């Protein structure tokens, strides 16, 4: 073991000495590297990443941001091929204020017969896409990918905006070396925030340097995030200093996925920069640091947001006819909610603003998240219901570190009454009141009222989702079993089932149940309320199960949960790095009634067990009893607290291991 450690150290030292991080200076040693020296299981690694952010000056445009990224990536095997395709997201505020990707170049390097061969990235491998009126992307696919190859690419994002995107310092593969330099003119001042939830913390060096620019006349300088303004300098030359942020990190470990994580990106090492204030050459200061209240108010004033809520003539006749004769507000809400879900199909684009206008979306029958939920709110308000928009950051958008417009990217509807808030999202056919799509369950959202006030709304589900299974098992002497199963699903269990299965045939549903259970034959399957989201969903079927038990000598060994068992423990890591997120509270209960065959009696039953964790946040019970030739088993798992901290991981792991062990235990029957 010591020899291996010494050899690895020597190999890394030699490789480190031979590495040249200039573009095009890929070495044979790098190409020969078969596995990552530290993380042997890595499919790819970033050997080097350099990011340089600066603000260039011209008399025509004032200051513009340039973000230059250079990256060298090692591909170890086919599972790492995904890293050969890179997607760059670009923001467009208007046709003239938009980010651009320029100066893209790239090569793929391979080692053939002892010589380095390089394959150039050509224009036909670069693809541009306008996602919507605000966002575009440029995607490039590196050519000639093989196992062991190295990719190099460099590009520049030219931006008219002052706001600097988050600087990522950790990826899902190892990062051997990263260098970052951010140079900002003294006029633009930023607050610096390192992600507090990350396990890797960068060392940040700050310094200043003088800079001189020559101008011939008054020039325009941007000041203010997504907008620009004019600043006049009286002299033809002006000297100012730049604030320099430098980061140099080595051997950054991969950010590795764990089961039941809300969003892995929330734990990524990164530096966020909040544009705080502008200080002009004349000493005048203009603040741009903001609050969530200001963000919400500015969004509401946007024509594509608040302006759409004021449009009603396109739906008034339809909605008036829909609720004619209905006096109960709850019934009206449901009618309007169902109408929007059936009338306008979601086009899979997220966003809190309307894309093409609610009127057009209603007419065409398709729209983005903003279109659909803004029209839902407008329709409810038309009927006198107190309905308001709630701005949300989706789970994959993460939890923002400070108030910005980009901190939100989604929209839902909240109805306020004496009972509190009822949350609605009409983008999903089978969503119901307070049953939001999983993507929208992310901590809290910002509710904006008509009068401009706003409050935080908790998005975490409070109602328990239940899965209740009742089953009979008639065990035969030939070791087969037959019986019936009835399953009842509520709230999110029903929602998930409908999304996955509502449009499947009975034959497909039967195959899903039989899948992975050799010898299982399901008949007489019946599903009730598969497409009625407001009712409890039930599923029932009969079954025959060959080889349900095994015989050793004169004894029969039977797993009482049969094919209804979940024996694996999802928590197998020795150490947990991130909080566990179960998303919504659940209650799972399985009750199994077993009839033992004639001529046999019980020799062994598993022991009963019950355990509670963290003040009943999670509880597990296993109860088994015998009544003459019948055995009844009840197994239940209740998760009442959805977020479990890493400090409680070992206790949680123990509960799930106990559950896995109990579910795998067997009843032993002996011949009389």
XYZ file of C-alpha atoms in Angstrom:
672
model
C 0.000 0.000 0.000
C 2.877 2.394 0.841
C 4.566 1.573 -2.473
C 1.351 2.385 -4.328
C 1.025 5.696 -2.488
C 4.629 6.649 -3.224
C 4.314 5.688 -6.898
C 1.097 7.667 -7.224
C 2.745 10.685 -5.627
C 5.745 10.379 -7.933
C 3.487 10.020 -10.976
C 1.508 13.117 -10.014
C 4.708 15.080 -9.376
C 6.131 14.174 -12.775
C 2.842 14.929 -14.487
C 2.537 18.223 -12.658
C 6.033 19.247 -13.759
C 5.278 18.342 -17.374
C 1.950 20.141 -17.564
C 1.820 23.332 -19.569
C -1.482 25.142 -19.215
C -1.136 27.273 -22.326
C -3.685 26.556 -25.043
C -2.425 23.827 -27.348
C 0.330 22.591 -25.021
C -1.206 19.189 -24.230
C 1.413 16.627 -23.213
C 1.804 12.932 -23.958
C 1.780 12.257 -20.214
C -1.693 13.760 -19.949
C -2.926 11.690 -22.879
C -1.445 8.490 -21.412
C -3.197 8.979 -18.074
C -5.606 6.006 -17.871
C -7.398 6.908 -14.620
C -7.570 9.954 -12.445
C -4.752 9.757 -9.868
C -7.020 10.616 -6.909
C -10.615 9.783 -7.894
C -10.117 6.467 -9.681
C -13.806 6.111 -10.528
C -13.982 9.422 -12.418
C -15.205 9.163 -16.017
C -13.647 12.510 -16.899
C -11.699 15.300 -15.210
C -11.051 18.979 -15.769
C -7.264 19.179 -15.881
C -7.260 22.963 -16.000
C -9.798 25.781 -16.036
C -9.082 29.473 -16.365
C -11.714 32.189 -16.134
C -10.881 35.822 -16.711
C -13.552 38.485 -16.280
C -12.805 42.091 -17.150
C -14.505 45.264 -18.356
C -13.211 46.741 -21.605
C -13.826 50.360 -22.488
C -14.738 52.085 -25.735
C -15.995 55.582 -26.423
C -18.994 54.124 -28.264
C -20.183 51.619 -25.665
C -18.509 52.640 -22.445
C -17.664 49.619 -20.291
C -18.670 46.154 -21.478
C -18.009 42.881 -19.743
C -15.804 40.184 -21.265
C -15.782 36.724 -19.690
C -13.095 34.485 -21.161
C -13.135 30.776 -20.327
C -10.437 28.258 -21.191
C -10.823 24.599 -20.212
C -8.836 21.396 -20.685
C -10.802 18.189 -20.105
C -9.598 14.585 -19.930
C -12.021 11.866 -21.074
C -11.246 8.520 -19.421
C -14.054 6.355 -20.789
C -17.304 6.402 -22.764
C -19.305 7.492 -19.707
C -17.336 10.740 -19.827
C -18.320 11.548 -23.417
C -21.039 13.944 -22.230
C -18.297 16.426 -21.373
C -17.503 16.728 -25.074
C -20.691 18.758 -25.554
C -20.781 22.193 -23.971
C -23.776 24.545 -23.772
C -23.362 28.285 -23.126
C -26.470 30.173 -21.968
C -26.811 33.803 -23.122
C -29.196 36.485 -21.856
C -31.075 38.818 -24.224
C -32.854 41.804 -22.735
C -33.585 43.414 -26.094
C -32.372 43.009 -29.664
C -29.559 45.474 -28.940
C -28.816 44.521 -25.318
C -27.800 40.893 -25.582
C -24.883 38.666 -24.705
C -22.778 37.148 -27.472
C -20.389 34.212 -27.656
C -17.273 35.115 -29.659
C -13.755 33.825 -30.379
C -14.660 30.175 -29.904
C -11.892 27.708 -30.681
C -11.307 24.104 -29.707
C -9.351 20.938 -30.410
C -9.586 17.269 -29.494
C -6.218 15.621 -28.854
C -5.473 11.904 -29.197
C -2.314 9.835 -29.043
C -1.774 7.711 -32.150
C 1.383 5.630 -32.662
C 3.190 7.718 -30.093
C 2.323 11.033 -31.725
C -0.184 13.679 -30.672
C -2.956 14.213 -33.206
C -5.395 17.104 -32.949
C -8.873 17.492 -34.427
C -10.215 21.033 -34.856
C -13.670 22.190 -33.779
C -15.418 23.356 -36.952
C -18.329 25.758 -37.406
C -20.710 22.951 -38.365
C -20.327 21.567 -34.832
C -21.615 24.789 -33.268
C -25.378 25.119 -32.836
C -27.270 28.271 -31.879
C -30.773 28.306 -30.447
C -33.200 31.043 -29.400
C -34.910 29.467 -26.386
C -37.305 32.396 -25.969
C -37.159 36.173 -26.254
C -34.937 36.423 -23.179
C -32.616 33.455 -23.507
C -30.460 31.942 -26.226
C -27.758 29.309 -26.220
C -24.722 28.225 -28.200
C -23.862 24.533 -28.043
C -20.674 23.058 -29.442
C -19.764 19.393 -29.814
C -16.070 18.560 -29.791
C -14.993 16.310 -32.691
C -13.193 12.957 -32.762
C -13.994 11.820 -29.231
C -12.308 8.601 -28.064
C -11.493 7.092 -24.687
C -8.365 8.746 -23.308
C -8.623 11.885 -25.443
C -8.209 15.448 -24.170
C -10.416 18.381 -25.113
C -9.422 22.008 -25.121
C -11.736 24.890 -25.812
C -11.745 28.608 -25.254
C -14.449 31.195 -25.794
C -15.461 34.657 -24.735
C -18.862 35.941 -23.614
C -19.261 39.601 -24.479
C -21.945 41.211 -22.349
C -23.401 44.744 -22.122
C -24.454 44.008 -18.532
C -22.631 44.838 -15.326
C -23.976 41.918 -13.303
C -21.471 39.043 -13.134
C -22.742 35.468 -13.251
C -21.829 33.065 -10.455
C -18.260 31.812 -10.745
C -18.316 28.027 -10.400
C -15.381 26.451 -8.560
C -16.525 22.832 -8.371
C -17.981 20.398 -10.890
C -19.396 16.875 -10.989
C -15.975 15.597 -12.024
C -12.585 16.307 -10.422
C -11.044 19.712 -11.099
C -7.255 19.493 -10.923
C -6.504 23.191 -11.160
C -8.593 26.343 -11.517
C -7.478 29.952 -11.806
C -9.889 32.876 -11.724
C -9.260 36.583 -12.098
C -12.018 39.186 -11.935
C -11.081 42.811 -12.629
C -13.762 45.437 -12.037
C -13.382 49.208 -12.446
C -13.609 51.152 -9.206
C -16.958 52.557 -10.357
C -18.681 49.159 -10.118
C -18.738 47.778 -6.600
C -19.811 44.247 -5.721
C -20.646 42.308 -2.583
C -18.897 38.930 -2.563
C -20.647 35.834 -1.268
C -19.115 32.352 -1.144
C -21.777 29.630 -1.144
C -22.236 28.913 2.588
C -23.635 25.417 1.959
C -20.543 24.198 0.088
C -17.915 21.937 1.641
C -15.098 23.536 -0.380
C -14.182 27.141 0.422
C -11.893 29.096 -1.905
C -9.133 31.376 -0.726
C -9.796 34.759 -2.267
C -7.030 37.294 -2.795
C -7.994 40.915 -3.337
C -5.789 43.675 -4.701
C -5.860 46.880 -6.727
C -4.086 48.100 -9.828
C -4.076 51.347 -11.762
C -5.605 51.581 -15.212
C -5.614 54.362 -17.771
C -8.074 54.875 -20.628
C -7.931 57.451 -23.413
C -11.173 59.021 -24.600
C -11.802 61.714 -27.182
C -15.199 62.962 -26.044
C -18.006 62.225 -23.612
C -18.527 58.491 -23.384
C -21.269 56.211 -22.195
C -20.668 53.955 -19.217
C -23.103 51.354 -17.969
C -24.252 51.498 -14.408
C -26.898 49.245 -13.211
C -27.241 45.558 -13.762
C -29.593 45.109 -16.727
C -29.648 48.771 -17.787
C -27.237 51.427 -18.964
C -26.775 55.145 -18.433
C -24.437 57.883 -19.626
C -21.473 59.168 -17.654
C -19.383 62.092 -18.982
C -15.658 62.428 -18.346
C -14.298 65.938 -18.871
C -10.688 65.032 -19.626
C -9.463 63.057 -22.628
C -7.535 60.714 -20.341
C -8.854 59.310 -17.137
C -7.028 57.154 -14.644
C -8.797 54.849 -12.244
C -8.011 51.715 -10.320
C -9.407 48.229 -10.747
C -10.421 45.885 -7.964
C -8.860 42.482 -8.583
C -10.219 39.205 -7.227
C -7.924 36.205 -7.678
C -8.628 32.556 -6.925
C -6.158 29.694 -7.373
C -7.287 26.212 -6.312
C -5.837 22.720 -6.772
C -7.320 19.245 -6.463
C -10.968 20.246 -6.118
C -12.956 17.012 -5.572
C -15.978 16.136 -7.681
C -19.395 17.158 -6.405
C -20.969 13.735 -6.032
C -24.670 12.950 -6.069
C -26.371 11.452 -3.037
C -29.899 10.041 -2.782
C -32.648 12.440 -1.703
C -30.805 15.712 -2.392
C -32.916 18.784 -3.194
C -30.502 20.196 -5.783
C -26.857 19.240 -5.909
C -25.970 22.694 -7.217
C -26.996 24.184 -3.861
C -23.852 22.568 -2.400
C -21.443 23.517 -5.183
C -18.454 25.686 -4.337
C -18.985 29.011 -6.092
C -18.525 32.731 -5.746
C -21.540 35.011 -6.214
C -21.102 38.716 -6.893
C -23.934 41.124 -6.128
C -23.742 44.469 -7.910
C -24.050 46.761 -4.879
C -23.456 50.358 -5.967
C -22.053 52.633 -8.658
C -19.620 55.389 -7.718
C -18.954 57.840 -10.519
C -15.811 59.916 -11.144
C -17.573 62.838 -9.485
C -17.995 60.848 -6.279
C -21.768 60.465 -6.576
C -23.019 57.063 -5.396
C -26.031 55.224 -6.798
C -27.088 52.065 -4.976
C -28.092 48.927 -6.861
C -28.106 46.486 -3.964
C -31.735 45.573 -3.559
C -34.218 43.701 -1.415
C -36.679 40.966 -2.265
C -39.461 43.528 -1.793
C -37.957 45.764 -4.491
C -37.347 42.804 -6.792
C -40.956 41.668 -6.455
C -42.288 45.209 -6.986
C -40.189 45.740 -10.140
C -41.300 42.406 -11.567
C -44.961 43.218 -10.901
C -44.614 46.491 -12.835
C -43.297 44.635 -15.891
C -45.801 44.724 -18.768
C -45.200 41.009 -19.359
C -46.187 40.318 -15.747
C -48.516 42.775 -14.031
C -49.690 44.116 -17.377
C -50.983 40.671 -18.337
C -53.035 40.425 -15.136
C -55.070 43.433 -16.238
C -56.197 41.811 -19.496
C -59.615 40.155 -19.138
C -61.676 40.680 -22.299
C -60.338 37.537 -23.965
C -61.834 35.174 -21.346
C -64.734 36.998 -19.690
C -67.537 35.398 -21.722
C -66.105 31.885 -21.284
C -65.599 32.222 -17.518
C -68.975 33.847 -16.906
C -70.676 30.975 -18.715
C -68.524 28.421 -16.886
C -69.622 29.522 -13.396
C -73.183 30.546 -14.227
C -75.426 29.472 -11.350
C -72.478 28.458 -9.116
C -72.401 30.257 -5.755
C -69.701 28.356 -3.844
C -66.240 29.913 -4.257
C -64.471 26.598 -3.790
C -66.431 25.129 -6.684
C -65.730 28.195 -8.821
C -62.009 27.881 -8.152
C -62.006 24.240 -9.176
C -63.978 24.963 -12.366
C -61.580 27.733 -13.423
C -58.510 25.670 -12.465
C -59.716 22.702 -14.544
C -60.657 25.023 -17.422
C -57.161 26.499 -17.676
C -55.515 23.076 -17.419
C -57.634 21.713 -20.259
C -57.651 24.875 -22.397
C -53.938 25.790 -22.472
C -51.156 23.229 -22.760
C -47.768 23.927 -21.219
C -45.025 24.253 -23.866
C -42.323 23.041 -21.436
C -40.806 26.527 -21.075
C -40.466 27.948 -17.579
C -40.434 31.631 -16.653
C -42.470 33.995 -14.511
C -43.396 36.398 -17.319
C -45.682 35.907 -20.292
C -43.837 34.889 -23.434
C -46.261 35.866 -26.208
C -49.088 37.409 -24.200
C -51.877 35.679 -22.289
C -54.474 36.550 -24.921
C -52.535 34.799 -27.677
C -51.758 31.813 -25.449
C -55.445 31.423 -24.613
C -56.390 31.594 -28.284
C -53.624 29.217 -29.457
C -54.075 26.809 -26.547
C -50.382 26.744 -25.622
C -48.142 28.851 -23.406
C -45.270 28.934 -20.957
C -45.559 28.837 -17.154
C -46.047 32.601 -16.946
C -48.802 32.615 -19.585
C -50.776 29.839 -17.925
C -50.621 30.886 -14.305
C -51.016 34.614 -14.990
C -54.262 33.935 -16.854
C -55.400 31.649 -14.014
C -54.865 34.483 -11.522
C -56.637 36.999 -13.769
C -59.662 34.695 -14.182
C -59.956 34.111 -10.436
C -59.692 37.830 -9.722
C -62.422 38.439 -12.287
C -64.699 36.296 -10.094
C -63.803 38.216 -6.943
C -61.394 35.560 -5.614
C -58.330 36.915 -3.796
C -55.678 35.404 -6.055
C -52.071 36.585 -6.290
C -48.907 35.559 -8.131
C -46.130 33.793 -6.242
C -42.598 34.036 -7.624
C -40.633 30.811 -7.238
C -37.130 29.537 -7.850
C -37.366 25.970 -9.154
C -35.332 23.211 -7.572
C -32.869 23.105 -10.471
C -32.481 26.907 -10.270
C -31.303 26.539 -6.691
C -31.758 28.829 -3.716
C -30.503 32.354 -4.600
C -27.837 33.821 -2.336
C -29.073 37.414 -2.650
C -32.058 39.292 -4.145
C -31.988 39.434 -7.956
C -34.580 39.141 -10.709
C -32.836 35.973 -11.891
C -33.295 34.498 -8.423
C -36.847 33.669 -9.541
C -37.645 31.672 -12.661
C -41.143 30.296 -12.064
C -44.649 31.366 -11.143
C -47.601 29.818 -9.314
C -50.942 31.109 -8.023
C -51.922 31.609 -4.382
C -55.495 32.041 -3.160
C -55.769 33.753 0.210
C -58.720 33.178 2.497
C -59.441 32.712 6.185
C -57.815 29.247 6.081
C -54.496 30.586 4.767
C -52.992 30.165 1.315
C -53.995 27.583 -1.287
C -51.330 27.083 -3.957
C -52.180 26.229 -7.570
C -50.152 25.473 -10.698
C -52.187 24.929 -13.867
C -49.256 23.725 -15.998
C -49.786 20.113 -14.892
C -52.938 18.220 -15.826
C -53.096 16.203 -12.599
C -52.008 18.908 -10.154
C -54.530 19.791 -7.454
C -54.804 22.386 -4.707
C -51.510 22.478 -2.770
C -50.120 19.647 -4.912
C -47.490 21.476 -6.942
C -45.094 19.924 -9.454
C -41.951 18.738 -7.666
C -39.883 21.308 -9.566
C -41.769 24.129 -7.781
C -41.288 22.800 -4.227
C -38.201 24.768 -3.251
C -38.221 26.348 0.191
C -40.368 29.459 -0.227
C -41.828 31.800 -2.835
C -42.576 35.512 -2.888
C -46.301 36.388 -2.986
C -47.065 39.798 -4.533
C -50.328 41.570 -3.788
C -52.071 44.188 -5.905
C -51.099 46.980 -3.506
C -47.392 46.279 -4.057
C -46.739 44.514 -0.763
C -45.132 41.093 -0.803
C -44.561 38.276 1.667
C -42.770 34.928 1.761
C -44.921 31.823 1.320
C -43.783 28.391 2.476
C -43.865 25.996 -0.484
C -43.211 22.807 1.470
C -46.233 20.467 1.467
C -47.913 19.999 4.832
C -50.516 17.351 3.979
C -49.304 13.753 4.260
C -49.287 11.674 1.070
C -50.403 8.126 1.752
C -49.801 4.760 0.137
C -51.915 2.048 1.759
C -51.637 -1.557 0.577
C -53.903 -4.398 1.691
C -52.988 -7.863 0.440
C -54.027 -11.463 0.996
C -51.661 -14.396 0.520
C -52.974 -17.918 0.218
C -49.839 -20.065 0.375
C -49.994 -23.507 -1.185
C -47.952 -26.599 -0.439
C -46.397 -26.468 -3.917
C -44.802 -23.149 -2.789
C -46.982 -21.002 -5.037
C -49.319 -18.326 -3.706
C -52.448 -16.589 -4.861
C -54.380 -13.654 -3.527
C -55.558 -10.101 -4.009
C -53.906 -6.698 -3.669
C -55.622 -3.368 -3.148
C -53.637 -0.139 -3.186
C -54.886 3.313 -2.183
C -52.899 6.444 -3.171
C -53.477 10.014 -1.988
C -51.958 13.423 -2.739
C -48.449 13.127 -4.214
C -48.604 9.336 -4.544
C -51.735 9.737 -6.651
C -50.253 12.685 -8.560
C -47.098 10.753 -9.446
C -49.062 7.647 -10.459
C -51.337 9.662 -12.752
C -48.421 11.448 -14.430
C -46.681 8.137 -15.091
C -49.604 5.837 -15.853
C -52.869 7.641 -16.623
C -52.588 7.069 -20.365
C -51.212 3.521 -20.231
C -53.255 0.494 -21.205
C -54.178 -2.190 -18.669
C -51.720 -4.515 -20.384
C -48.883 -2.034 -19.834
C -49.864 -1.530 -16.197
C -49.870 -5.300 -15.624
C -46.406 -5.576 -17.135
C -45.187 -2.845 -14.760
C -46.377 -4.840 -11.748
C -44.976 -8.133 -13.043
C -41.644 -6.590 -14.055
C -38.761 -7.909 -11.999
C -40.929 -10.536 -10.295
C -40.346 -13.812 -12.092
C -43.322 -16.161 -11.841
C -45.841 -13.406 -11.003
C -49.077 -13.405 -13.019
C -51.466 -10.466 -12.489
C -55.139 -10.644 -13.536
C -58.325 -8.604 -13.174
C -56.498 -5.301 -12.759
C -58.806 -2.380 -12.015
C -57.779 1.250 -11.491
C -60.287 3.819 -10.247
C -59.944 7.597 -10.642
C -56.767 7.322 -12.727
C -57.725 10.551 -14.507
C -59.764 12.232 -11.769
C -57.176 14.151 -9.777
C -59.602 15.398 -7.107
C -60.459 11.856 -5.927
C -58.427 9.165 -4.191
C -56.833 6.748 -6.607
C -57.188 3.015 -6.049
C -55.726 -0.015 -7.783
C -56.758 -3.636 -7.264
C -55.799 -6.925 -8.866
C -55.561 -10.652 -8.333
C -52.347 -12.591 -8.678
C -50.753 -16.011 -8.910
C -47.142 -16.224 -7.836
C -45.041 -19.277 -8.615
C -42.140 -20.002 -6.310
C -43.435 -17.562 -3.706
C -41.544 -19.530 -1.053
C -38.662 -21.988 -0.880
C -38.444 -25.390 0.765
C -35.424 -26.643 2.670
C -35.916 -30.097 4.103
C -39.401 -30.235 5.591
C -39.529 -26.497 6.248
C -40.996 -23.717 4.091
C -39.343 -20.292 4.121
C -41.577 -17.354 3.124
C -40.862 -13.625 2.798
C -44.224 -12.298 3.993
C -44.142 -9.135 1.854
C -43.580 -11.192 -1.312
C -43.204 -8.826 -4.308
C -44.459 -5.875 -2.245
C -41.167 -5.622 -0.381
C -38.604 -2.842 -0.624
C -35.555 -4.518 0.828
C -32.710 -2.167 -0.155
C -31.475 0.642 2.053
C -30.949 3.778 -0.096
C -28.529 5.162 2.484
C -25.332 3.142 2.208
C -22.676 5.857 2.499
C -20.566 5.939 5.631
C -20.644 9.741 5.655
C -23.357 12.041 4.347
C -22.325 15.410 2.866
C -25.694 17.025 2.164
C -29.046 17.275 3.909
C -31.661 14.634 3.077
C -34.765 15.999 1.352
C -37.833 13.740 1.189
C -39.770 16.586 -0.552
C -43.176 15.874 1.019
C -44.404 14.062 4.167
C -45.433 10.457 3.544
C -47.134 7.526 5.208
C -46.661 4.037 3.788
C -48.584 1.137 5.295
C -48.695 -2.479 4.152
C -51.065 -4.980 5.756
C -50.604 -8.580 4.644
C -52.899 -11.457 5.616
C -51.310 -14.885 5.065
C -53.093 -18.240 5.122
C -50.648 -21.109 5.693
C -51.198 -24.438 3.908
C -52.827 -27.398 5.636
C -50.398 -29.749 7.324
C -48.010 -26.956 8.361
C -47.548 -24.872 11.456
C -45.443 -21.854 12.321
C -41.981 -22.633 13.641
C -40.578 -19.112 13.507
C -41.966 -15.597 13.155
C -39.776 -12.481 12.869
C -39.727 -10.330 15.972
C -41.819 -7.192 16.213
C -39.977 -3.907 16.011
C -40.724 -0.229 16.420
C -38.411 2.775 16.285
C -38.905 6.532 16.300
C -36.395 9.144 15.334
C -35.931 12.828 16.139
C -39.152 13.527 18.021
C -41.280 11.371 15.714
C -39.877 12.978 12.553
C -39.605 9.436 11.174
C -41.077 6.250 12.588
C -41.024 2.618 11.501
C -43.102 -0.245 12.885
C -43.148 -3.968 12.119
C -45.964 -5.995 13.720
C -46.586 -9.659 13.004
C -49.056 -11.964 14.767
C -50.500 -15.463 14.326
C -54.180 -16.406 14.617
C -54.537 -20.171 14.178
C -53.520 -20.835 10.552
C -53.458 -17.138 9.660
C -50.613 -14.663 9.976
C -51.106 -10.914 9.842
C -48.260 -8.524 9.169
C -48.420 -4.721 9.316
C -45.420 -2.665 8.222
C -45.490 1.123 8.267
C -43.078 3.949 7.590
C -44.053 7.545 8.409
C -41.924 10.502 7.356
C -43.289 13.642 9.008
C -40.214 15.859 8.684
C -38.998 16.224 5.109
C -35.562 17.785 5.711
C -33.070 15.747 7.745
C -29.691 17.282 8.552
C -26.378 15.534 8.034
C -25.897 15.448 11.812
C -28.815 13.010 12.036
C -27.683 10.877 9.107
C -26.388 7.909 11.095
C -29.663 7.594 13.014
C -31.644 7.855 9.786
C -29.417 5.278 8.121
C -30.009 2.938 11.047
C -33.802 3.174 10.689
C -33.700 2.387 6.977
C -31.278 -0.466 7.564
C -33.605 -1.895 10.229
C -36.491 -1.610 7.769
C -34.493 -3.362 5.034
C -33.471 -6.137 7.435
C -37.015 -6.703 8.702
C -38.471 -6.715 5.189
C -36.020 -9.433 4.169
C -36.736 -11.722 7.152
C -38.631 -14.936 6.503
C -41.402 -16.847 8.198
C -40.494 -20.503 8.778
C -43.208 -23.146 8.536
C -42.684 -26.766 9.530
C -44.613 -29.815 8.472
C -46.860 -31.237 11.171
